[in-house]
Coordinates of C-alpha atoms in Angstrom, one line a residue:
M1 CA -0.1 -0.2 -0.1
T2 CA 1.2 3.4 -1.2
Q3 CA 1.7 6.4 1.3
P4 CA 0.4 9.6 0.6
S5 CA 3.2 12.1 0.1
D6 CA 1.8 14.6 2.5
L7 CA 2.5 12.1 5.3
P8 CA 5.2 11.3 7.1
G9 CA 7.1 8.5 6.2
Y10 CA 10.0 6.6 8.5
Q11 CA 12.9 5.9 7.2
R12 CA 15.3 4.9 10.4
T13 CA 16.7 5.3 13.4
A14 CA 20.3 6.8 14.2
F15 CA 22.6 7.9 16.3
L16 CA 24.1 11.3 15.0
P17 CA 26.2 14.3 15.8
L18 CA 24.3 17.0 17.8
D19 CA 26.5 19.1 14.4
D20 CA 24.3 16.9 11.9
L21 CA 21.5 18.6 13.0
T22 CA 19.4 21.9 12.5
P23 CA 16.7 23.4 15.0
Y24 CA 13.7 23.9 13.6
P25 CA 13.7 27.9 12.7
G26 CA 11.5 29.7 14.7
N27 CA 10.0 27.3 17.3
P28 CA 7.7 28.9 19.4
R29 CA 8.2 26.5 22.5
V30 CA 10.6 27.9 25.3
G31 CA 12.2 24.8 27.0
N32 CA 13.4 24.6 30.4
V33 CA 17.4 23.2 29.3
P34 CA 18.7 22.7 32.4
A35 CA 15.7 20.5 33.7
I36 CA 15.5 18.2 30.6
L37 CA 19.5 18.2 31.4
A38 CA 18.7 17.1 35.0
S39 CA 16.6 14.4 33.5
L40 CA 18.8 13.4 31.0
R41 CA 22.0 12.7 33.5
R42 CA 19.5 10.6 35.2
N43 CA 17.0 9.1 33.6
S44 CA 19.5 9.0 29.9
Q45 CA 17.6 10.1 26.2
Y46 CA 14.3 7.9 26.5
R47 CA 12.5 9.2 23.8
G48 CA 14.3 10.1 20.2
L49 CA 14.4 13.0 18.5
V50 CA 12.3 13.5 15.4
V51 CA 13.9 14.6 12.1
R52 CA 13.2 15.6 8.9
D53 CA 15.3 14.5 5.9
E54 CA 14.6 17.6 3.6
G55 CA 16.2 15.4 0.8
D56 CA 19.2 18.0 0.5
G57 CA 21.2 16.3 3.1
R58 CA 19.7 18.6 6.3
L59 CA 18.1 17.0 8.7
V60 CA 15.9 19.2 11.0
I61 CA 14.6 18.6 14.3
L62 CA 10.7 19.1 14.8
A63 CA 10.4 17.3 17.9
G64 CA 13.2 17.4 21.1
N65 CA 14.6 20.7 19.7
H66 CA 15.7 21.6 23.4
T67 CA 16.3 17.9 24.2
A68 CA 19.4 18.5 21.5
K69 CA 19.8 22.1 23.5
A70 CA 20.2 20.4 26.7
L71 CA 23.0 17.5 25.3
A72 CA 24.5 20.1 23.5
S73 CA 24.9 22.4 26.9
H74 CA 26.5 19.0 29.0
G75 CA 29.5 19.5 26.1
P76 CA 31.7 16.7 25.5
D77 CA 33.4 16.7 28.5
A78 CA 33.0 14.4 31.3
C79 CA 31.2 15.1 33.8
D80 CA 31.4 14.5 37.9
Y81 CA 27.6 13.8 38.3
T82 CA 26.6 10.7 39.8
Y83 CA 23.5 9.1 41.3
T84 CA 22.6 6.4 43.3
V85 CA 20.4 3.3 43.1
H86 CA 19.7 1.0 45.6
G87 CA 22.7 2.0 47.2
E88 CA 24.4 1.4 43.6
T89 CA 26.5 4.6 42.6
R90 CA 26.1 5.1 38.8
P91 CA 27.7 7.9 36.6
C92 CA 26.0 10.9 34.1
A93 CA 23.6 8.6 31.5
V94 CA 24.9 11.5 29.5
C95 CA 28.4 10.6 29.1
Q96 CA 29.0 8.1 31.9
G97 CA 31.9 10.0 33.4
Q98 CA 33.8 9.7 30.2
P99 CA 34.5 12.5 27.5
W100 CA 31.7 12.0 24.2
D101 CA 31.0 13.1 20.9
P102 CA 27.8 14.9 21.5
G103 CA 25.0 13.6 19.7
A104 CA 21.0 12.4 19.7
R105 CA 19.1 9.2 19.0
V106 CA 16.5 10.2 16.1
E107 CA 13.9 8.8 14.2
I108 CA 14.4 10.2 10.5
I109 CA 11.3 11.1 8.7
T110 CA 10.0 12.6 5.4
C111 CA 7.0 14.9 5.4
D112 CA 6.2 17.9 2.9
D113 CA 6.4 21.8 4.2
D114 CA 2.8 21.9 6.1
T115 CA 2.9 18.2 7.5
A116 CA 6.7 19.5 9.3
R117 CA 4.7 22.7 10.8
R118 CA 1.6 20.7 12.1
I119 CA 4.3 18.0 13.7
V120 CA 6.1 21.2 15.5
I121 CA 3.0 22.5 16.8
A122 CA 1.1 19.4 17.9
D123 CA 4.5 18.3 19.7
N124 CA 4.3 21.7 21.7
R125 CA 0.4 22.2 22.0
I126 CA -0.8 18.6 22.7
N127 CA 0.5 18.3 26.2
D128 CA -0.4 21.7 27.3
L129 CA -4.2 19.8 26.7
G130 CA -4.0 17.5 28.9
A131 CA -4.5 17.5 32.9
Y132 CA -3.0 15.8 36.0
D133 CA -4.7 13.1 38.5
D134 CA -3.1 14.8 41.7
D135 CA -3.4 11.6 43.9
A136 CA -2.0 9.1 41.3
L137 CA 0.8 11.5 40.7
V138 CA 1.4 12.1 44.6
E139 CA 1.4 8.2 44.6
L140 CA 3.8 7.9 41.9
L141 CA 6.1 10.3 43.7
S142 CA 5.8 8.8 46.9
Y143 CA 7.7 5.9 45.5
L144 CA 10.9 8.0 45.0
D145 CA 11.3 9.1 48.3
G146 CA 13.7 5.8 49.6
D147 CA 15.3 6.0 45.8
G148 CA 18.5 7.8 47.5
G149 CA 18.0 10.6 45.1
G150 CA 14.9 12.0 46.0
Y151 CA 13.1 13.7 42.9
E152 CA 16.2 14.1 41.0
G153 CA 15.3 13.9 37.5
T154 CA 11.7 14.2 37.3
G155 CA 11.6 17.8 37.0
Y156 CA 9.8 18.6 40.3
S157 CA 11.4 20.2 43.8
D158 CA 10.7 19.4 47.2
D159 CA 8.7 21.9 47.9
E160 CA 6.5 21.6 44.9
V161 CA 5.8 17.9 45.7
T162 CA 5.1 19.2 49.3
R163 CA 2.4 21.6 47.9
L164 CA 0.9 18.6 45.9
I165 CA 0.7 16.3 48.8
H166 CA -0.6 19.6 51.5
T167 CA -3.8 20.5 48.8
D168 CA -5.7 22.0 51.5
L169 CA -4.4 25.3 51.4
P170 CA -3.4 27.2 48.3
E171 CA -0.2 28.3 46.9
G172 CA 1.2 31.3 48.5
F173 CA -1.9 31.3 51.7
E174 CA -0.3 31.9 55.3
E175 CA -1.7 28.7 56.9
Y176 CA -2.8 29.3 60.6
G177 CA -0.5 28.9 63.1
E178 CA 1.4 29.8 66.3
D179 CA 2.4 33.3 64.7
I180 CA -1.2 33.9 63.7
A181 CA -2.5 33.3 66.9
Q182 CA 0.0 35.1 69.1
Q183 CA -1.8 38.1 67.0
Q184 CA -5.2 37.7 68.5
P185 CA -6.5 39.7 71.8
A186 CA -7.1 37.8 75.0
S187 CA -10.4 37.6 75.2
A188 CA -10.5 38.3 78.6
S189 CA -8.6 41.5 77.8
S190 CA -10.1 44.6 78.6
E191 CA -8.2 46.3 75.9
P192 CA -10.1 47.4 72.5
A193 CA -9.9 44.0 70.6
T194 CA -8.2 44.3 66.8
A195 CA -10.1 42.3 64.0
F196 CA -7.6 41.0 61.0
V197 CA -8.6 40.7 57.8
H198 CA -6.7 37.8 55.6
T199 CA -6.9 37.9 51.6
C200 CA -6.6 34.3 50.2
P201 CA -4.0 35.2 47.5
N202 CA -5.8 32.8 44.6
C203 CA -9.7 33.5 44.7
G204 CA -9.6 37.5 46.4
H205 CA -11.5 36.4 49.3
E206 CA -12.0 38.0 52.5
F207 CA -12.3 36.5 56.2
Q208 CA -11.8 38.0 59.7
T209 CA -10.6 36.6 62.6
G210 CA -10.6 38.3 65.8
T211 CA -13.5 40.9 66.8
T212 CA -14.2 44.5 66.9
G213 CA -15.0 46.8 69.7
T214 CA -14.1 46.4 73.6
N215 CA -13.7 42.6 75.3
S216 CA -15.3 42.7 78.6

């Protein structure tokens, strides 16, 4: 069965030098290169770049532009990054603790210009349309507690995971504690009591603690 010429056609999978690859011109996505590099060092390159062979020897990255940037930012020299799994110390998954020739695993396809644009847009946009099951995410993250590396390489910081676990308060909201309690006037005091107004930073709702007037 002949495939229509306007659809992507798979050619081959290869490991190619980064110098052989051209970033997609005008890519609208602004990725977090340091976070991607942290994942690569810990998890290796678990997904190939999608590269278009334009037929004239030019290989243009359609998906994975920032992965290529992260690999390039590592550089050819060995790094001293290590991580621990079940008590075993392992080297950086990019360079293996040795000098290396910067490159990436790629999936090479052919397609027309219109399809290339659509792949770039779809690869950037479709993830944005998804959502998270926070309970399932917290459970998945909880398995990493005893791994030795914490949440390293996941893109999540300790503070972000803490906020996910304690979802009863919105981010930036001051939790009621001793500091706030000490601000409240004693009920037996004859001094004028003070009302404290607190504002939720997310929804703007205001509520009051304390009382107005004079306590007796």
